[in-house]
Coordinates of C-alpha atoms and ligand atoms in Angstrom, one line a residue:
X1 CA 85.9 29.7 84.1
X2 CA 89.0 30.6 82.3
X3 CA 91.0 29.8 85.8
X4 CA 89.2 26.0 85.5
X5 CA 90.7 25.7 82.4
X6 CA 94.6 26.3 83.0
X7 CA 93.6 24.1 85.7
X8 CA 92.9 21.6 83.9
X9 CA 95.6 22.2 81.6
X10 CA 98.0 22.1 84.2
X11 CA 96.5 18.9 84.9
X12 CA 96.8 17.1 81.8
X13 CA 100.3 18.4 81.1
X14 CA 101.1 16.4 84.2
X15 CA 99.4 13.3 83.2
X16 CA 100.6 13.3 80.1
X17 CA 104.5 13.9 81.8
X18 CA 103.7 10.9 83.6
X19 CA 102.6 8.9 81.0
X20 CA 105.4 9.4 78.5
X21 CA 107.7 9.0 81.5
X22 CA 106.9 5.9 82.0
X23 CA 106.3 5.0 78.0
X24 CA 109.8 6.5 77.8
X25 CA 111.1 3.4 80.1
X26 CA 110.2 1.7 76.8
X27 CA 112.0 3.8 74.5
X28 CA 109.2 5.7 73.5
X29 CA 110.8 8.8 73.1
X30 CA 107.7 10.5 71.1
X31 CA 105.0 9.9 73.5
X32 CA 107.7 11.7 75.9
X33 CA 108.0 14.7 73.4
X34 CA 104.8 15.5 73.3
X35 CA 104.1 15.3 76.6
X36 CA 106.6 18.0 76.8
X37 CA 105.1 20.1 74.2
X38 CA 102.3 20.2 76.1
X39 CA 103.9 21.0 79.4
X40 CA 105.2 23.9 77.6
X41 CA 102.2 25.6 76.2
X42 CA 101.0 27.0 79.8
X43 CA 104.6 27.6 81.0
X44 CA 105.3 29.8 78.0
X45 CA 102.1 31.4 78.4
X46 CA 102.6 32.7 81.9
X47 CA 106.4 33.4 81.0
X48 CA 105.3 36.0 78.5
X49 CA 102.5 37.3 80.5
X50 CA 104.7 37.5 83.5
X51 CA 107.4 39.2 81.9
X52 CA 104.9 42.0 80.5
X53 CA 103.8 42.4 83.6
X54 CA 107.7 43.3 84.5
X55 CA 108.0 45.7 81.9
X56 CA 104.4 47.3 82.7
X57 CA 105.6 48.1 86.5
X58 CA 108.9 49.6 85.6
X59 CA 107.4 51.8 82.9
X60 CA 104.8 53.3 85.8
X61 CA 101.7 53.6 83.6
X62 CA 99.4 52.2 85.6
X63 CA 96.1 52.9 83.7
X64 CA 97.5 50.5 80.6
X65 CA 96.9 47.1 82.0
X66 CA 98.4 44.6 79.9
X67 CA 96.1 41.5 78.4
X68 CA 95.5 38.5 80.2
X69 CA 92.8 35.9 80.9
X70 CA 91.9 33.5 83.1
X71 CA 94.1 33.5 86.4
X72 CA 96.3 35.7 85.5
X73 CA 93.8 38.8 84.7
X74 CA 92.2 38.5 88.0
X75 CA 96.3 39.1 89.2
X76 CA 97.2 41.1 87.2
X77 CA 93.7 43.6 87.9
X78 CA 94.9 43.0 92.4
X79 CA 98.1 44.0 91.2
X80 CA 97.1 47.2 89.3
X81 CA 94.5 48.2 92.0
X82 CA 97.1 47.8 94.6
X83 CA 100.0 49.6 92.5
X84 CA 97.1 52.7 92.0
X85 CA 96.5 52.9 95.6
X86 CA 100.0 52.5 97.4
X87 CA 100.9 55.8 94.6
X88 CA 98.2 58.1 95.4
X89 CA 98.9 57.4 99.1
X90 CA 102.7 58.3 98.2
X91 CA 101.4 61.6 96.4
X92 CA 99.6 62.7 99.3
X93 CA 102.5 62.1 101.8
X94 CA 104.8 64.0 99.1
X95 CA 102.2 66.7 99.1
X96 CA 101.7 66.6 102.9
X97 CA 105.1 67.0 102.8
X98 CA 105.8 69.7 100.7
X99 CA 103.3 71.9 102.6
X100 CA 105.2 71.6 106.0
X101 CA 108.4 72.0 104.2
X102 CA 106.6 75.8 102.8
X103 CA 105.4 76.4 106.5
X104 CA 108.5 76.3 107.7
X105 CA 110.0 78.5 105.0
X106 CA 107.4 80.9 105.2
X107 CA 107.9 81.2 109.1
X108 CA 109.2 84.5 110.0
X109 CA 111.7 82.5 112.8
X110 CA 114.8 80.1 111.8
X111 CA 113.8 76.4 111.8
X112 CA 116.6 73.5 112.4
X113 CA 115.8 70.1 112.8
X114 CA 118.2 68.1 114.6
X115 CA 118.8 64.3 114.9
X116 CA 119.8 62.8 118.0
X117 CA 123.4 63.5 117.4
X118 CA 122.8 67.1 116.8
X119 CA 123.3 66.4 113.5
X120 CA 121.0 69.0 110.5
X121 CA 118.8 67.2 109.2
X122 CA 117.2 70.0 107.8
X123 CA 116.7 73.8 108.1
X124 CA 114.3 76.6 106.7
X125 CA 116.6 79.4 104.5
X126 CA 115.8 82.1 107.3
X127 CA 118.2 79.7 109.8
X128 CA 120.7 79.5 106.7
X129 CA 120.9 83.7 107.1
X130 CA 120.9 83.6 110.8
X131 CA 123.7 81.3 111.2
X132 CA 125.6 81.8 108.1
X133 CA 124.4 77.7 107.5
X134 CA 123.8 76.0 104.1
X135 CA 121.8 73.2 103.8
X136 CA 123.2 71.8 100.9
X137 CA 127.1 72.1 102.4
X138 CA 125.9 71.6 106.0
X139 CA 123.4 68.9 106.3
X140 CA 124.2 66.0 108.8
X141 CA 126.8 68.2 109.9
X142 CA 126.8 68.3 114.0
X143 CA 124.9 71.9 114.5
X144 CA 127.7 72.7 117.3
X145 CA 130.5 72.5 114.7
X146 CA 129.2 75.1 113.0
X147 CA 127.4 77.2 115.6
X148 CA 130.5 77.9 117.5
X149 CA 129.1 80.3 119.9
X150 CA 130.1 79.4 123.5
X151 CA 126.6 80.4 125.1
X152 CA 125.3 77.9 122.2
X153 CA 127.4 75.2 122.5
X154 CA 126.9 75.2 126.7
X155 CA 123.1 75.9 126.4
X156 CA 123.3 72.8 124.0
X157 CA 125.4 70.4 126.1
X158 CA 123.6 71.4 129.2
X159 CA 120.4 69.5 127.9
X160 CA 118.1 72.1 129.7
X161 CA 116.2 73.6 127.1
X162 CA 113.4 75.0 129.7
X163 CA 114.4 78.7 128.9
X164 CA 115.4 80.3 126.1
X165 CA 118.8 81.9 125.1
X166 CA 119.4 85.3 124.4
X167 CA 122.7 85.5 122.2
X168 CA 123.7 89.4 121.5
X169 CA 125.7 90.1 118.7
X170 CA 125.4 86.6 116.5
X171 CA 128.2 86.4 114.4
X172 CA 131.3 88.1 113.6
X173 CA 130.1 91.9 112.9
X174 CA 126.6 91.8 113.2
X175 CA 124.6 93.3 115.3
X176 CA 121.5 90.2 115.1
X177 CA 120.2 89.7 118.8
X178 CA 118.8 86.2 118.7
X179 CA 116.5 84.5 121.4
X180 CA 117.3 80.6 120.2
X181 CA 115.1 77.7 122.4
X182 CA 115.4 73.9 121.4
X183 CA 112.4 71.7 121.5
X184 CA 112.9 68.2 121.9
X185 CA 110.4 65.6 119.8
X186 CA 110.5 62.4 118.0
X187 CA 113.0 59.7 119.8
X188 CA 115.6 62.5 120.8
X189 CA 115.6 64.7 118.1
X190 CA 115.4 68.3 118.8
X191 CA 113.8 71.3 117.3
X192 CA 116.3 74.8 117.1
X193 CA 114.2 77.8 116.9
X194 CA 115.8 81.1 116.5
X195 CA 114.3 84.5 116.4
X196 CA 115.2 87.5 115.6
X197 CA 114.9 90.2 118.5
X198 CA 117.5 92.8 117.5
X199 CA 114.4 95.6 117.0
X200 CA 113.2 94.8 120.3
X201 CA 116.1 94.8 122.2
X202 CA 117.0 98.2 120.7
X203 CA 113.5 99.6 121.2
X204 CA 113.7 98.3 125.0
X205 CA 117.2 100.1 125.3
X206 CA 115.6 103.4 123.6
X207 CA 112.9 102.9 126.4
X208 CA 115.8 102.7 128.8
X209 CA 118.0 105.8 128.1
X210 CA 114.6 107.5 127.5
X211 CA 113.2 106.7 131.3
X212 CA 116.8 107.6 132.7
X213 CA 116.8 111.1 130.6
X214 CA 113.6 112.1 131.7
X215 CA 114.0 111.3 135.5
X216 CA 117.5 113.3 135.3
X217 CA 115.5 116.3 133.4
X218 CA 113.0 116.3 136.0
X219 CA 115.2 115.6 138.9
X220 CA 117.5 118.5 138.0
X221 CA 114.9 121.2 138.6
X222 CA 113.7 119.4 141.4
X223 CA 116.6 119.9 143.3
X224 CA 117.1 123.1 142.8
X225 CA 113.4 123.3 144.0
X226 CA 113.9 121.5 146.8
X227 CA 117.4 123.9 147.8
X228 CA 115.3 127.1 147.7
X229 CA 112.7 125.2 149.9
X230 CA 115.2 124.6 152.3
X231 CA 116.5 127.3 152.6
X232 CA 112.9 129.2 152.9
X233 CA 112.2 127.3 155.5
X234 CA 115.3 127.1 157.6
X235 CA 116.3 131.1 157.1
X236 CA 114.7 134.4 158.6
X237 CA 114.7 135.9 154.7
X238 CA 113.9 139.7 153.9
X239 CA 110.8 140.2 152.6
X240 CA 112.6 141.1 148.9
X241 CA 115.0 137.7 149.1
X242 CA 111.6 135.8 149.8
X243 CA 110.1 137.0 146.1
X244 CA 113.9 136.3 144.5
X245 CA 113.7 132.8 146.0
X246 CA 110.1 132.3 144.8
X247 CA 110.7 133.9 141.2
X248 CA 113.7 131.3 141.1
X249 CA 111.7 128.3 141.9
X250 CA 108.9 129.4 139.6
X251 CA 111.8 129.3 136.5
X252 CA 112.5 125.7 137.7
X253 CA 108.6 124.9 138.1
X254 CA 108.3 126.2 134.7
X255 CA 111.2 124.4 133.1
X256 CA 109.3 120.8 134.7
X257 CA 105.9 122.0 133.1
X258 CA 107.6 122.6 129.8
X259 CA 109.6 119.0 129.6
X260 CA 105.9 117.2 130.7
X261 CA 104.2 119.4 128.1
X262 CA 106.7 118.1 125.2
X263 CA 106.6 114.4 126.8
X264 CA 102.9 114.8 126.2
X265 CA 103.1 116.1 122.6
X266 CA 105.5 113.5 121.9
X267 CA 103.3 110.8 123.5
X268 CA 100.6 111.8 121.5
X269 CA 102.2 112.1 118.1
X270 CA 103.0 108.2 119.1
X271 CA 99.2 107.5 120.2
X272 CA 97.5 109.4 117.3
X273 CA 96.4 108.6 113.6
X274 CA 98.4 109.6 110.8
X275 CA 97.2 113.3 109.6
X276 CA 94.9 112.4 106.7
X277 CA 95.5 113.9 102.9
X278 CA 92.5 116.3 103.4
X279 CA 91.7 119.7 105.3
X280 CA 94.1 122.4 103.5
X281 CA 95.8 124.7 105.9
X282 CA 96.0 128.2 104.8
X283 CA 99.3 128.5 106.0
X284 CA 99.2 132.2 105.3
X285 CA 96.4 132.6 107.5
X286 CA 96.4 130.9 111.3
X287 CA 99.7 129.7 110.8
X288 CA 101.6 132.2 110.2
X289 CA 99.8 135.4 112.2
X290 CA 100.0 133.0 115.4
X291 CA 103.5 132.1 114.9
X292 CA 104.4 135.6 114.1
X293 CA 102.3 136.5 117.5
X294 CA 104.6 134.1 119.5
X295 CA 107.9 134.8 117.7
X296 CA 107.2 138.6 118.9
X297 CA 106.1 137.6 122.3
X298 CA 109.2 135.6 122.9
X299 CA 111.3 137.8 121.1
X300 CA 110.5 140.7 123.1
X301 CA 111.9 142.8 120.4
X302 CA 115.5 141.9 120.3
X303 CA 115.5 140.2 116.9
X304 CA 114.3 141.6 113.0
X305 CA 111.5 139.0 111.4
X306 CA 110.8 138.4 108.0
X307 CA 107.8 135.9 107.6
X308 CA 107.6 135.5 104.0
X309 CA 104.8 133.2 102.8
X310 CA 103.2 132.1 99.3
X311 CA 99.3 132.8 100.0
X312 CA 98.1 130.1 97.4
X313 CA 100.0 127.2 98.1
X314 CA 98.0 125.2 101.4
X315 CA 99.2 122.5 103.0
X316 CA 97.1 119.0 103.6
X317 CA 97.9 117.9 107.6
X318 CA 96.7 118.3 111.0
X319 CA 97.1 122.0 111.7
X320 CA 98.0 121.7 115.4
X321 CA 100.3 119.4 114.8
X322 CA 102.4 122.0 112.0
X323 CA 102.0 124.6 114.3
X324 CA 104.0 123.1 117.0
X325 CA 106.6 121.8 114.3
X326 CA 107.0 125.5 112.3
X327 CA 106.9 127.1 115.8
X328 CA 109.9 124.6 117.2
X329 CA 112.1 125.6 114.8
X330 CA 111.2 129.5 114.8
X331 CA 111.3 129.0 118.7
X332 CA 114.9 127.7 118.8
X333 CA 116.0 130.6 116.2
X334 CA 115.2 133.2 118.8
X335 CA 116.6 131.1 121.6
X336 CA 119.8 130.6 119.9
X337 CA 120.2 133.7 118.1
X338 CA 121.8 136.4 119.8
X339 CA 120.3 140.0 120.6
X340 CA 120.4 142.2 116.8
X341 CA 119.7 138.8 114.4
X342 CA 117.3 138.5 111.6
X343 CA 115.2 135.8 111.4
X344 CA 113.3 134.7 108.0
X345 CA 110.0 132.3 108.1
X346 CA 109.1 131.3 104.6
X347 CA 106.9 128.8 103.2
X348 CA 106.5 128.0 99.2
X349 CA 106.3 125.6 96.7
X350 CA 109.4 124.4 94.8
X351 CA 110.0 123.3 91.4
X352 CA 109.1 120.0 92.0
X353 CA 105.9 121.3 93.6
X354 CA 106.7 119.9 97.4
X355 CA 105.7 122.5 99.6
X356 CA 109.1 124.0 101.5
X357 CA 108.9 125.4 105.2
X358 CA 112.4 127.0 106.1
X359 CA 113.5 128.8 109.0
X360 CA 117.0 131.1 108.5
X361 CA 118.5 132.4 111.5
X362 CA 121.8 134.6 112.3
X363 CA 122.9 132.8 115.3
X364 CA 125.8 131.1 116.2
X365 CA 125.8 128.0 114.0
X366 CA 126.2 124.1 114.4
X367 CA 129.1 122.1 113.8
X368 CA 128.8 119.7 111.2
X369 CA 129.5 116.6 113.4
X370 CA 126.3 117.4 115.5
X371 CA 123.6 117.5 112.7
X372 CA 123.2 114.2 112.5
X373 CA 121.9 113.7 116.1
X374 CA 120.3 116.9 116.8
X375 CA 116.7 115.3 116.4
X376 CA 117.5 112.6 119.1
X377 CA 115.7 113.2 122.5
X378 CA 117.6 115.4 124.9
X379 CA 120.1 115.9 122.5
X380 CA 121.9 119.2 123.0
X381 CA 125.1 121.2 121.3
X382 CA 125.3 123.5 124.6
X383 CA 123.2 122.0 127.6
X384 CA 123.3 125.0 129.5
X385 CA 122.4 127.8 126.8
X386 CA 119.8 125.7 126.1
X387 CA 119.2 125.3 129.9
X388 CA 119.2 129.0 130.1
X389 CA 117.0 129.6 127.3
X390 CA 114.1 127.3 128.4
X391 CA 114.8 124.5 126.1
X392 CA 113.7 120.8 126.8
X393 CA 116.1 119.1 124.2
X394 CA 112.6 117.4 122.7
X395 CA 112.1 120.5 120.4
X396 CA 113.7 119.2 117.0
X397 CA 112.7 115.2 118.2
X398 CA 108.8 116.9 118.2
X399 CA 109.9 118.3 114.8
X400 CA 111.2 115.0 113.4
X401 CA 108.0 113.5 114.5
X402 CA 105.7 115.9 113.2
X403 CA 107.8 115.9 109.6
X404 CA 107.7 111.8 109.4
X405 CA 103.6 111.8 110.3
X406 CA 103.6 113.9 107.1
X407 CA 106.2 112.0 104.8
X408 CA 107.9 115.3 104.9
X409 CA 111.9 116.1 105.4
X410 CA 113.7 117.9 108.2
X411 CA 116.6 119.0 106.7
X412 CA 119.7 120.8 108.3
X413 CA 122.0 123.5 107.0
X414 CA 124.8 125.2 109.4
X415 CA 127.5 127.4 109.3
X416 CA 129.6 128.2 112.3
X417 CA 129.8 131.7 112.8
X418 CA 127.1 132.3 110.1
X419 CA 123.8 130.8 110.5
X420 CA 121.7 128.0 110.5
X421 CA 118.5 127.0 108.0
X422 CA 116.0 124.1 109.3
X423 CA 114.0 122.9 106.3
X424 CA 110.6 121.3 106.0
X425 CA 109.8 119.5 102.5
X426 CA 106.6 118.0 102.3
X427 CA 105.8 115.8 99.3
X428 CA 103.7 117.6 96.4
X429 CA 100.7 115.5 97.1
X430 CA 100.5 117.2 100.2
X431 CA 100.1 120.6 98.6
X432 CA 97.5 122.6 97.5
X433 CA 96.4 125.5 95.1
X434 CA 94.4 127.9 97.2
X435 CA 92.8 131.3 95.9
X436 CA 94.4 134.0 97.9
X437 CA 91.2 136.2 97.7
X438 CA 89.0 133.5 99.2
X439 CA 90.7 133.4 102.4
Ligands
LIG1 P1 116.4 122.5 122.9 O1 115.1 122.5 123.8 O2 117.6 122.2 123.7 O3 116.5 123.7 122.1 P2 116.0 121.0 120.5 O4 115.7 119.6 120.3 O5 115.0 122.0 120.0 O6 116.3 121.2 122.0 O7 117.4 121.4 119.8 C1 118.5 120.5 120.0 C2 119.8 121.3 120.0 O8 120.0 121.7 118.7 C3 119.7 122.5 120.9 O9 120.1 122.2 122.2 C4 120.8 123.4 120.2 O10 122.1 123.0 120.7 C5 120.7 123.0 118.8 N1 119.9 124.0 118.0 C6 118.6 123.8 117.6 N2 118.3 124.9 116.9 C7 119.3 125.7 116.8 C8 119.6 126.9 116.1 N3 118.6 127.6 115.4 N4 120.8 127.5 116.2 C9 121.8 126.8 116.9 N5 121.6 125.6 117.6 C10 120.4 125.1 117.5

């Protein structure tokens, strides 16, 4: 309706230009006036009406449509429809958007997304710490420039991203093992992923040294097996050198069962659940009258005991497993100290109401530089005393193990020449209050 009418507006505006034009041939110069006027009623209209359209689109408030009627409302409503829709579409790219850009920050590996001059276009912070980058300084910088790596920059020009790359050592002074692989999308960009292996590599060379120690343990007993075999078999032997020979190779048979027993214990601390917070161990009871049983046994009366223990104080763990740990450390005492020593076993609580395990010998001492690897496996001050003595070198690791399965503290105090004290502190929620009596 309203459209019909600017129509015909229009219309007569131009009929009425025409007709004072042509009036105005014959000087009538008011007939061509208002001919004018009229022409410029609708052109002013739509002026104004278009320019508040102008001002409506740069403000971006699409819900307050100006007025209009006629043609230009059924516009100006397309327009506003169209504006609404082409901005939610951009909110939910901007959106979409966002959300990769937090899956790739939250992703545990470094992201770098490369043009197809190997330019950043854009990297996740976990990239920034591997490669020392930032975004803001770095971006549409040429990735090579600043990964200056020569196993980098030749796994990079080499275009053969099939395999991944294993860079040791990334950076000056760290010790960050990297695997990096590049993943080619879009129209030649490329995809750097980075992640950080350093744990695994060092587990898988703890795995390595620990396969290699164990097969020289077991190989060295073996040997010496093997001579006495030998020699059995090749020489006419007197009855009595026959039973030396055999009491020989049953030391060495033993030695082998010992260092599988310990590789068992130690696989099994690895294997088992974490010793819950219940079952108190009277630790004045079975503990200590079997490992003042086994300290005599081994012993064989050539040391003085003191096994001094606080009857109401239990302890919450897995009793086999604080038997073996307590007994390793009362165990090396003996082994270590000399014929005439004293050894003291004593188990309390301390101020702070952690329950203390400590073992005092009067043997020959550490020195301090060997303390802080004494719990490693096969670790040894003196191989061949503790060779001679029967010793695995898996005694304090066993220790360690057990004392970390109970959030407890192996702690190390040695004088040379004086004595040593090996100290278990287990947190105070891991003691008890028992009743003597009720034992
Ligand atoms: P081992 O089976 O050789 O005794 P451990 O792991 O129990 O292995 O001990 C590691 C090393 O710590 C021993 O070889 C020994 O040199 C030293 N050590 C452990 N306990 C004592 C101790 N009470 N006195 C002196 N040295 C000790």
């Amino acid at each position: 309706m309203f459209a019909a009418i600017t129509r015909f507006l229009l219309l007569l505006a131009s009929a009425a230009l025409l007709y004072g034009l042509t009036q105005s041939i014959w000087g009538n110069w008011l007939s061509f006036g208002t001919s004018l006027a009229v022409l410029a009623l609708p052109l002013g209209y739509f002026y104004i009406k278009l320019s508040v359209l102008k001002k409506y689109l740069q403000a971006d408030e699409l819900e307050n449509l100006p007025s209009a009627f006629g043609y230009l409302e059924d516009v100006f409503f397309r327009l506003q429809r169209a504006a609404l829709t082409s901005k939610k579409r951009i909110a939910e790219v901007e959106r979409q958007h966002q959300r990769f850009i937090e899956a790739f920050q939250a992703s545990p590996n470094g992201i770098v997304m490369l043009d197809n001059q190997d330019q950043i276009e854009w990297c996740n912070s976990i990239a920034e710490r591997f490669f020392g980058l930032s975004f803001r300084r770095d971006a549409m910088q040429r990735i090579n420039y600043i990964l200056r790596h020569p196993q980098f920059i030749e796994y990079l020009s080499s275009r053969r991203f099939e395999e991944p790359l294993l860079i040791e050592k990334m950076g000056s002074g760290s010790n960050l093992s990297l695997l990096l692989q590049i993943f080619p999308f879009a129209e030649n960009h490329r995809l750097l992923l980075a992640q950080d292996v350093t744990d695994l590599r060092k587990a898988e060379a703890m795995r390595r040294d620990f396969v290699a120690n164990v097969s020289h343990e077991m190989r060295t007993p073996l040997t010496v097996m093997m001579g006495f075999l030998e020699t059995v078999q090749t020489l006419e032997l007197e009855p009595h050198q026959e039973k030396e020979y055999l009491e020989l190779m049953m030391i060495q048979g033993h030695r082998m069962k010992s260092l599988v027993e310990d590789l068992l214990i130690l696989a099994n601390l690895e294997s088992n659940a974490l010793p819950a917070l219940a079952n108190p161990i009277a630790v004045s009871g079975s503990v200590f009258a079997f490992l003042r049983g086994d300290a005599e046994a081994l012993s064989q009366g050539r040391h003085t005991f003191h096994f001094e223990c606080n009857a109401s104080v239990g302890l919450l763990g897995d009793e086999q497993e604080i038997l073996s740990a307590f007994g390793n450390l009362i165990s090396n005492a003996i082994r270590y100290t000399p014929d005439g020593g004293v050894i003291t076993a004593q188990w309390d609580r301390n101020a702070k109401g952690q329950g203390v395990f400590s073992v005092r010998d009067t043997g020959p001492g550490i020195s301090a530089e060997h303390l802080p690897r004494l719990t490693e496996r096969f670790y040894r001050v003196d191989r061949s005393r503790s060779r001679d003595t029967g010793g695995t070198g898996l005694g304090l690791a066993i220790v360690k193990h057990i004392a970390s399965r109970h959030q407890a503290q192996l702690q190390i105090e040695s004088m040379l020449g004086v004595g040593s004290v090996f100290t278990l502190v287990f947190p105070a929620e891991r003691t008890v209050a028992l009743i003597p009596s009720a034992q």
